Each structure stands twice: as structure tokens, then as C-alpha cells.
Amino acid sequence: DGEFELMRYRVTDNINLPFRIIPAVQEEPSLTKVSINLKVIANFSDQLFATHVVIKIPVPKNTSKAKIKNSFGRSKYEPEQQAIVWRVKRFAGKAECIINAEVDLMLTVRPKPWVRPPIVCEFQVPMFTASGVHVRFLRVYDKSGYHTNRWVRYITKAGNYQVRF
């Protein structure tokens, strides 16, 4: 008995993305505040859960503090990453989450326009395949008469999941 990897593959087209991320950012003309609203929608079955969901929302380099409100999970401004990091342990399928942040900026001598890096999302969705590939038939040949257990586990992980805003 034990566990082994049967197959690993990479698909680049016709993918059913597990999350839809809708960002809205407003920068005040005075350059002292940025308002960030983010809506995350799970596009997989309500019978499944995403685990270890981490969404990193970049903020300007001259951020002094951030007031954050989110529908569930934990979030905080992490200056060393120059981002608001939102962590959700279990994200239910078909669920919608919202995070709102009011970011206060320090005044600078020479203000530079904010080049917005992408929002980065990390997650795992067990028993979901973004490509739609499923194992329909599997036969194990063993001459010793060993009786195998029929069980296949699917898992979708975020490789490089980014959203530009």
C-alpha cells in the first residue's frame, strides 16, 4: 500500500478557472489615499472547498497603514511584501467573498505614478480539475495477486495565478 503519482500534466487552453477575481481601485487626486475593493467568486461546485487560499493584493510603496474589512478569513497589511495578504482556510464552492481596504499613503517629495503589480492568488482545490481531464479507466496488473483499492485523487493547485488590475 502507499501513495504514488500516476500522472502530472500541464494544460494552457480551455481551462475552467476555479476563481474569478474582480478588482476595483480608486486613487484620490490628492495622492494620500487608495481605495481597493476586491470580489472573489468560486467557479467550482458547491460540494467542493478550496484550501490554503492566499490572495496578495499589492499596494503602493509609500503606504503608511491600511484599514481592511473582509467578509471572511484573515487579512492584514504586510509592509515587507508591499501587499495586503488575505488568507482563507476553506473557501466554499460557488461562494463570493469581498475585501475592502482604505490605504493611507505618505506624502513624498517627488510623487511617482503607481505601477500596479498583479494580484497573486495561491490555492488548492481537491477533487477538481480545471482542465476537465478525468481518469475513466485504470487497470493494475500484478502477478502476486495483490488486491488494489480503486481510488483516484484529483487536486488543482495554483501555479502562477495572477490578475492584472
JSON list of C-alpha atoms in Angstrom, two decimals:
[
{"chain": "A", "resi": 1, "resn": "ASP", "atom": "CA", "xyz": [0.00, 0.00, 0.00]},
{"chain": "A", "resi": 2, "resn": "GLY", "atom": "CA", "xyz": [1.01, 3.60, -0.31]},
{"chain": "A", "resi": 3, "resn": "GLU", "atom": "CA", "xyz": [0.67, 6.61, -2.49]},
{"chain": "A", "resi": 4, "resn": "PHE", "atom": "CA", "xyz": [2.26, 7.39, -5.84]},
{"chain": "A", "resi": 5, "resn": "GLU", "atom": "CA", "xyz": [1.88, 9.97, -8.57]},
{"chain": "A", "resi": 6, "resn": "LEU", "atom": "CA", "xyz": [0.18, 8.44, -11.59]},
{"chain": "A", "resi": 7, "resn": "MET", "atom": "CA", "xyz": [0.25, 11.43, -13.88]},
{"chain": "A", "resi": 8, "resn": "ARG", "atom": "CA", "xyz": [1.28, 15.09, -13.98]},
{"chain": "A", "resi": 9, "resn": "TYR", "atom": "CA", "xyz": [0.28, 17.29, -16.88]},
{"chain": "A", "resi": 10, "resn": "ARG", "atom": "CA", "xyz": [0.07, 20.93, -17.95]},
{"chain": "A", "resi": 11, "resn": "VAL", "atom": "CA", "xyz": [-2.74, 22.48, -20.00]},
{"chain": "A", "resi": 12, "resn": "THR", "atom": "CA", "xyz": [-2.72, 26.05, -21.33]},
{"chain": "A", "resi": 13, "resn": "ASP", "atom": "CA", "xyz": [-6.08, 26.42, -23.10]},
{"chain": "A", "resi": 14, "resn": "ASN", "atom": "CA", "xyz": [-9.74, 25.53, -22.48]},
{"chain": "A", "resi": 15, "resn": "ILE", "atom": "CA", "xyz": [-9.28, 25.88, -18.73]},
{"chain": "A", "resi": 16, "resn": "ASN", "atom": "CA", "xyz": [-12.15, 26.32, -16.29]},
{"chain": "A", "resi": 17, "resn": "LEU", "atom": "CA", "xyz": [-10.59, 28.81, -13.85]},
{"chain": "A", "resi": 18, "resn": "PRO", "atom": "CA", "xyz": [-11.54, 27.99, -10.25]},
{"chain": "A", "resi": 19, "resn": "PHE", "atom": "CA", "xyz": [-11.72, 31.65, -9.13]},
{"chain": "A", "resi": 20, "resn": "ARG", "atom": "CA", "xyz": [-12.93, 34.84, -10.73]},
{"chain": "A", "resi": 21, "resn": "ILE", "atom": "CA", "xyz": [-11.32, 37.92, -9.21]},
{"chain": "A", "resi": 22, "resn": "ILE", "atom": "CA", "xyz": [-12.88, 41.34, -9.84]},
{"chain": "A", "resi": 23, "resn": "PRO", "atom": "CA", "xyz": [-10.74, 44.27, -8.61]},
{"chain": "A", "resi": 24, "resn": "ALA", "atom": "CA", "xyz": [-11.75, 47.93, -8.33]},
{"chain": "A", "resi": 25, "resn": "VAL", "atom": "CA", "xyz": [-9.16, 50.54, -7.36]},
{"chain": "A", "resi": 26, "resn": "GLN", "atom": "CA", "xyz": [-9.70, 54.26, -6.83]},
{"chain": "A", "resi": 27, "resn": "GLU", "atom": "CA", "xyz": [-6.81, 56.63, -6.33]},
{"chain": "A", "resi": 28, "resn": "GLU", "atom": "CA", "xyz": [-7.61, 60.03, -4.83]},
{"chain": "A", "resi": 29, "resn": "PRO", "atom": "CA", "xyz": [-6.31, 63.06, -6.75]},
{"chain": "A", "resi": 30, "resn": "SER", "atom": "CA", "xyz": [-4.55, 64.26, -3.57]},
{"chain": "A", "resi": 31, "resn": "LEU", "atom": "CA", "xyz": [-2.38, 61.08, -3.70]},
{"chain": "A", "resi": 32, "resn": "THR", "atom": "CA", "xyz": [-2.92, 60.39, 0.01]},
{"chain": "A", "resi": 33, "resn": "LYS", "atom": "CA", "xyz": [-5.44, 57.52, -0.22]},
{"chain": "A", "resi": 34, "resn": "VAL", "atom": "CA", "xyz": [-6.15, 54.49, -2.35]},
{"chain": "A", "resi": 35, "resn": "SER", "atom": "CA", "xyz": [-9.39, 52.55, -2.07]},
{"chain": "A", "resi": 36, "resn": "ILE", "atom": "CA", "xyz": [-9.25, 48.87, -3.04]},
{"chain": "A", "resi": 37, "resn": "ASN", "atom": "CA", "xyz": [-12.33, 46.66, -3.42]},
{"chain": "A", "resi": 38, "resn": "LEU", "atom": "CA", "xyz": [-11.94, 43.06, -4.46]},
{"chain": "A", "resi": 39, "resn": "LYS", "atom": "CA", "xyz": [-14.60, 40.46, -5.13]},
{"chain": "A", "resi": 40, "resn": "VAL", "atom": "CA", "xyz": [-13.63, 36.78, -5.39]},
{"chain": "A", "resi": 41, "resn": "ILE", "atom": "CA", "xyz": [-16.09, 34.26, -6.81]},
{"chain": "A", "resi": 42, "resn": "ALA", "atom": "CA", "xyz": [-15.51, 30.48, -6.63]},
{"chain": "A", "resi": 43, "resn": "ASN", "atom": "CA", "xyz": [-16.37, 28.91, -10.02]},
{"chain": "A", "resi": 44, "resn": "PHE", "atom": "CA", "xyz": [-16.44, 25.29, -8.85]},
{"chain": "A", "resi": 45, "resn": "SER", "atom": "CA", "xyz": [-19.13, 23.03, -7.39]},
{"chain": "A", "resi": 46, "resn": "ASP", "atom": "CA", "xyz": [-20.66, 23.94, -4.05]},
{"chain": "A", "resi": 47, "resn": "GLN", "atom": "CA", "xyz": [-19.80, 20.40, -2.91]},
{"chain": "A", "resi": 48, "resn": "LEU", "atom": "CA", "xyz": [-16.05, 21.26, -3.04]},
{"chain": "A", "resi": 49, "resn": "PHE", "atom": "CA", "xyz": [-13.79, 23.52, -0.99]},
{"chain": "A", "resi": 50, "resn": "ALA", "atom": "CA", "xyz": [-10.60, 25.37, -1.86]},
{"chain": "A", "resi": 51, "resn": "THR", "atom": "CA", "xyz": [-7.98, 25.16, 0.88]},
{"chain": "A", "resi": 52, "resn": "HIS", "atom": "CA", "xyz": [-4.99, 27.31, 1.81]},
{"chain": "A", "resi": 53, "resn": "VAL", "atom": "CA", "xyz": [-6.25, 30.27, -0.22]},
{"chain": "A", "resi": 54, "resn": "VAL", "atom": "CA", "xyz": [-3.85, 33.23, -0.06]},
{"chain": "A", "resi": 55, "resn": "ILE", "atom": "CA", "xyz": [-4.54, 36.38, -2.08]},
{"chain": "A", "resi": 56, "resn": "LYS", "atom": "CA", "xyz": [-1.83, 39.05, -2.20]},
{"chain": "A", "resi": 57, "resn": "ILE", "atom": "CA", "xyz": [-3.13, 42.48, -3.17]},
{"chain": "A", "resi": 58, "resn": "PRO", "atom": "CA", "xyz": [-0.26, 44.88, -3.97]},
{"chain": "A", "resi": 59, "resn": "VAL", "atom": "CA", "xyz": [-0.27, 48.41, -2.52]},
{"chain": "A", "resi": 60, "resn": "PRO", "atom": "CA", "xyz": [1.93, 51.45, -3.32]},
{"chain": "A", "resi": 61, "resn": "LYS", "atom": "CA", "xyz": [5.44, 51.58, -1.85]},
{"chain": "A", "resi": 62, "resn": "ASN", "atom": "CA", "xyz": [4.64, 54.69, 0.21]},
{"chain": "A", "resi": 63, "resn": "THR", "atom": "CA", "xyz": [1.79, 53.01, 2.14]},
{"chain": "A", "resi": 64, "resn": "SER", "atom": "CA", "xyz": [1.69, 54.02, 5.81]},
{"chain": "A", "resi": 65, "resn": "LYS", "atom": "CA", "xyz": [-1.32, 52.00, 7.01]},
{"chain": "A", "resi": 66, "resn": "ALA", "atom": "CA", "xyz": [-4.38, 50.16, 5.77]},
{"chain": "A", "resi": 67, "resn": "LYS", "atom": "CA", "xyz": [-7.90, 49.74, 7.17]},
{"chain": "A", "resi": 68, "resn": "ILE", "atom": "CA", "xyz": [-9.21, 46.39, 5.96]},
{"chain": "A", "resi": 69, "resn": "LYS", "atom": "CA", "xyz": [-12.67, 44.80, 6.10]},
{"chain": "A", "resi": 70, "resn": "ASN", "atom": "CA", "xyz": [-13.29, 41.34, 4.67]},
{"chain": "A", "resi": 71, "resn": "SER", "atom": "CA", "xyz": [-16.30, 39.02, 4.59]},
{"chain": "A", "resi": 72, "resn": "PHE", "atom": "CA", "xyz": [-14.37, 36.03, 5.95]},
{"chain": "A", "resi": 73, "resn": "GLY", "atom": "CA", "xyz": [-10.84, 34.83, 6.52]},
{"chain": "A", "resi": 74, "resn": "ARG", "atom": "CA", "xyz": [-7.96, 36.90, 7.90]},
{"chain": "A", "resi": 75, "resn": "SER", "atom": "CA", "xyz": [-6.25, 39.81, 6.25]},
{"chain": "A", "resi": 76, "resn": "LYS", "atom": "CA", "xyz": [-3.54, 42.26, 7.14]},
{"chain": "A", "resi": 77, "resn": "TYR", "atom": "CA", "xyz": [-1.14, 44.72, 5.55]},
{"chain": "A", "resi": 78, "resn": "GLU", "atom": "CA", "xyz": [2.36, 43.24, 5.34]},
{"chain": "A", "resi": 79, "resn": "PRO", "atom": "CA", "xyz": [4.89, 46.03, 4.60]},
{"chain": "A", "resi": 80, "resn": "GLU", "atom": "CA", "xyz": [7.74, 43.63, 3.75]},
{"chain": "A", "resi": 81, "resn": "GLN", "atom": "CA", "xyz": [5.65, 42.21, 0.88]},
{"chain": "A", "resi": 82, "resn": "GLN", "atom": "CA", "xyz": [4.19, 45.60, -0.05]},
{"chain": "A", "resi": 83, "resn": "ALA", "atom": "CA", "xyz": [0.80, 43.91, -0.12]},
{"chain": "A", "resi": 84, "resn": "ILE", "atom": "CA", "xyz": [-2.38, 43.20, 1.75]},
{"chain": "A", "resi": 85, "resn": "VAL", "atom": "CA", "xyz": [-2.36, 39.45, 2.37]},
{"chain": "A", "resi": 86, "resn": "TRP", "atom": "CA", "xyz": [-5.75, 37.75, 2.69]},
{"chain": "A", "resi": 87, "resn": "ARG", "atom": "CA", "xyz": [-5.81, 34.18, 3.98]},
{"chain": "A", "resi": 88, "resn": "VAL", "atom": "CA", "xyz": [-8.85, 31.88, 3.85]},
{"chain": "A", "resi": 89, "resn": "LYS", "atom": "CA", "xyz": [-8.54, 28.33, 5.22]},
{"chain": "A", "resi": 90, "resn": "ARG", "atom": "CA", "xyz": [-11.62, 26.91, 3.47]},
{"chain": "A", "resi": 91, "resn": "PHE", "atom": "CA", "xyz": [-13.30, 28.68, 0.55]},
{"chain": "A", "resi": 92, "resn": "ALA", "atom": "CA", "xyz": [-16.61, 27.04, -0.38]},
{"chain": "A", "resi": 93, "resn": "GLY", "atom": "CA", "xyz": [-17.58, 26.45, -4.00]},
{"chain": "A", "resi": 94, "resn": "LYS", "atom": "CA", "xyz": [-19.98, 28.99, -5.57]},
{"chain": "A", "resi": 95, "resn": "ALA", "atom": "CA", "xyz": [-19.21, 31.37, -2.67]},
{"chain": "A", "resi": 96, "resn": "GLU", "atom": "CA", "xyz": [-18.46, 35.07, -3.05]},
{"chain": "A", "resi": 97, "resn": "CYS", "atom": "CA", "xyz": [-16.04, 36.97, -0.83]},
{"chain": "A", "resi": 98, "resn": "ILE", "atom": "CA", "xyz": [-15.39, 40.68, -0.66]},
{"chain": "A", "resi": 99, "resn": "ILE", "atom": "CA", "xyz": [-12.48, 42.62, 0.79]},
{"chain": "A", "resi": 100, "resn": "ASN", "atom": "CA", "xyz": [-12.43, 46.41, 1.12]},
{"chain": "A", "resi": 101, "resn": "ALA", "atom": "CA", "xyz": [-9.28, 48.33, 2.02]},
{"chain": "A", "resi": 102, "resn": "GLU", "atom": "CA", "xyz": [-8.63, 52.02, 2.60]},
{"chain": "A", "resi": 103, "resn": "VAL", "atom": "CA", "xyz": [-4.89, 52.55, 2.18]},
{"chain": "A", "resi": 104, "resn": "ASP", "atom": "CA", "xyz": [-3.29, 55.71, 3.60]},
{"chain": "A", "resi": 105, "resn": "LEU", "atom": "CA", "xyz": [-0.20, 56.94, 1.76]},
{"chain": "A", "resi": 106, "resn": "MET", "atom": "CA", "xyz": [2.73, 59.01, 3.00]},
{"chain": "A", "resi": 107, "resn": "LEU", "atom": "CA", "xyz": [3.47, 62.19, 1.09]},
{"chain": "A", "resi": 108, "resn": "THR", "atom": "CA", "xyz": [6.64, 62.04, -0.97]},
{"chain": "A", "resi": 109, "resn": "VAL", "atom": "CA", "xyz": [8.87, 64.78, -2.37]},
{"chain": "A", "resi": 110, "resn": "ARG", "atom": "CA", "xyz": [8.62, 63.50, -5.95]},
{"chain": "A", "resi": 111, "resn": "PRO", "atom": "CA", "xyz": [5.41, 61.54, -6.35]},
{"chain": "A", "resi": 112, "resn": "LYS", "atom": "CA", "xyz": [5.71, 58.69, -8.85]},
{"chain": "A", "resi": 113, "resn": "PRO", "atom": "CA", "xyz": [2.70, 57.11, -10.51]},
{"chain": "A", "resi": 114, "resn": "TRP", "atom": "CA", "xyz": [1.86, 53.72, -9.02]},
{"chain": "A", "resi": 115, "resn": "VAL", "atom": "CA", "xyz": [2.70, 50.90, -11.42]},
{"chain": "A", "resi": 116, "resn": "ARG", "atom": "CA", "xyz": [0.17, 48.30, -10.30]},
{"chain": "A", "resi": 117, "resn": "PRO", "atom": "CA", "xyz": [1.71, 44.84, -9.94]},
{"chain": "A", "resi": 118, "resn": "PRO", "atom": "CA", "xyz": [-0.68, 41.90, -10.44]},
{"chain": "A", "resi": 119, "resn": "ILE", "atom": "CA", "xyz": [-2.81, 40.36, -7.70]},
{"chain": "A", "resi": 120, "resn": "VAL", "atom": "CA", "xyz": [-1.37, 36.93, -6.86]},
{"chain": "A", "resi": 121, "resn": "CYS", "atom": "CA", "xyz": [-3.54, 34.03, -5.73]},
{"chain": "A", "resi": 122, "resn": "GLU", "atom": "CA", "xyz": [-2.40, 30.72, -4.20]},
{"chain": "A", "resi": 123, "resn": "PHE", "atom": "CA", "xyz": [-4.79, 27.84, -3.51]},
{"chain": "A", "resi": 124, "resn": "GLN", "atom": "CA", "xyz": [-5.55, 24.12, -3.71]},
{"chain": "A", "resi": 125, "resn": "VAL", "atom": "CA", "xyz": [-8.87, 22.63, -4.77]},
{"chain": "A", "resi": 126, "resn": "PRO", "atom": "CA", "xyz": [-9.05, 18.87, -4.04]},
{"chain": "A", "resi": 127, "resn": "MET", "atom": "CA", "xyz": [-11.19, 16.72, -6.36]},
{"chain": "A", "resi": 128, "resn": "PHE", "atom": "CA", "xyz": [-11.40, 19.49, -9.03]},
{"chain": "A", "resi": 129, "resn": "THR", "atom": "CA", "xyz": [-9.73, 19.52, -12.41]},
{"chain": "A", "resi": 130, "resn": "ALA", "atom": "CA", "xyz": [-9.50, 22.87, -14.17]},
{"chain": "A", "resi": 131, "resn": "SER", "atom": "CA", "xyz": [-8.80, 21.13, -17.48]},
{"chain": "A", "resi": 132, "resn": "GLY", "atom": "CA", "xyz": [-11.70, 18.68, -17.21]},
{"chain": "A", "resi": 133, "resn": "VAL", "atom": "CA", "xyz": [-9.37, 15.67, -17.51]},
{"chain": "A", "resi": 134, "resn": "HIS", "atom": "CA", "xyz": [-10.69, 12.66, -15.56]},
{"chain": "A", "resi": 135, "resn": "VAL", "atom": "CA", "xyz": [-9.42, 9.11, -15.18]},
{"chain": "A", "resi": 136, "resn": "ARG", "atom": "CA", "xyz": [-12.19, 6.93, -16.60]},
{"chain": "A", "resi": 137, "resn": "PHE", "atom": "CA", "xyz": [-10.39, 3.59, -16.63]},
{"chain": "A", "resi": 138, "resn": "LEU", "atom": "CA", "xyz": [-7.34, 2.28, -14.80]},
{"chain": "A", "resi": 139, "resn": "ARG", "atom": "CA", "xyz": [-6.14, -1.30, -14.68]},
{"chain": "A", "resi": 140, "resn": "VAL", "atom": "CA", "xyz": [-3.30, -2.54, -12.49]},
{"chain": "A", "resi": 141, "resn": "TYR", "atom": "CA", "xyz": [-1.58, -5.78, -13.46]},
{"chain": "A", "resi": 142, "resn": "ASP", "atom": "CA", "xyz": [0.07, -7.58, -10.57]},
{"chain": "A", "resi": 143, "resn": "LYS", "atom": "CA", "xyz": [1.12, -11.25, -10.72]},
{"chain": "A", "resi": 144, "resn": "SER", "atom": "CA", "xyz": [1.34, -11.69, -6.93]},
{"chain": "A", "resi": 145, "resn": "GLY", "atom": "CA", "xyz": [-2.46, -11.48, -6.58]},
{"chain": "A", "resi": 146, "resn": "TYR", "atom": "CA", "xyz": [-2.39, -8.21, -4.66]},
{"chain": "A", "resi": 147, "resn": "HIS", "atom": "CA", "xyz": [-5.87, -6.68, -4.42]},
{"chain": "A", "resi": 148, "resn": "THR", "atom": "CA", "xyz": [-5.79, -2.95, -5.28]},
{"chain": "A", "resi": 149, "resn": "ASN", "atom": "CA", "xyz": [-8.08, -0.27, -3.92]},
{"chain": "A", "resi": 150, "resn": "ARG", "atom": "CA", "xyz": [-9.71, 1.78, -6.67]},
{"chain": "A", "resi": 151, "resn": "TRP", "atom": "CA", "xyz": [-9.33, 5.41, -5.74]},
{"chain": "A", "resi": 152, "resn": "VAL", "atom": "CA", "xyz": [-8.07, 8.45, -7.62]},
{"chain": "A", "resi": 153, "resn": "ARG", "atom": "CA", "xyz": [-7.49, 11.83, -6.02]},
{"chain": "A", "resi": 154, "resn": "TYR", "atom": "CA", "xyz": [-7.56, 14.97, -8.12]},
{"chain": "A", "resi": 155, "resn": "ILE", "atom": "CA", "xyz": [-6.05, 18.22, -6.92]},
{"chain": "A", "resi": 156, "resn": "THR", "atom": "CA", "xyz": [-5.79, 21.59, -8.64]},
{"chain": "A", "resi": 157, "resn": "LYS", "atom": "CA", "xyz": [-3.03, 23.89, -7.39]},
{"chain": "A", "resi": 158, "resn": "ALA", "atom": "CA", "xyz": [-2.27, 27.45, -8.37]},
{"chain": "A", "resi": 159, "resn": "GLY", "atom": "CA", "xyz": [0.92, 27.53, -10.37]},
{"chain": "A", "resi": 160, "resn": "ASN", "atom": "CA", "xyz": [1.17, 31.18, -11.36]},
{"chain": "A", "resi": 161, "resn": "TYR", "atom": "CA", "xyz": [-2.31, 32.60, -10.87]},
{"chain": "A", "resi": 162, "resn": "GLN", "atom": "CA", "xyz": [-2.20, 36.37, -11.39]},
{"chain": "A", "resi": 163, "resn": "VAL", "atom": "CA", "xyz": [-4.81, 39.03, -12.14]},
{"chain": "A", "resi": 164, "resn": "ARG", "atom": "CA", "xyz": [-3.78, 42.41, -13.57]},
{"chain": "A", "resi": 165, "resn": "PHE", "atom": "CA", "xyz": [-5.75, 45.48, -12.48]}
]
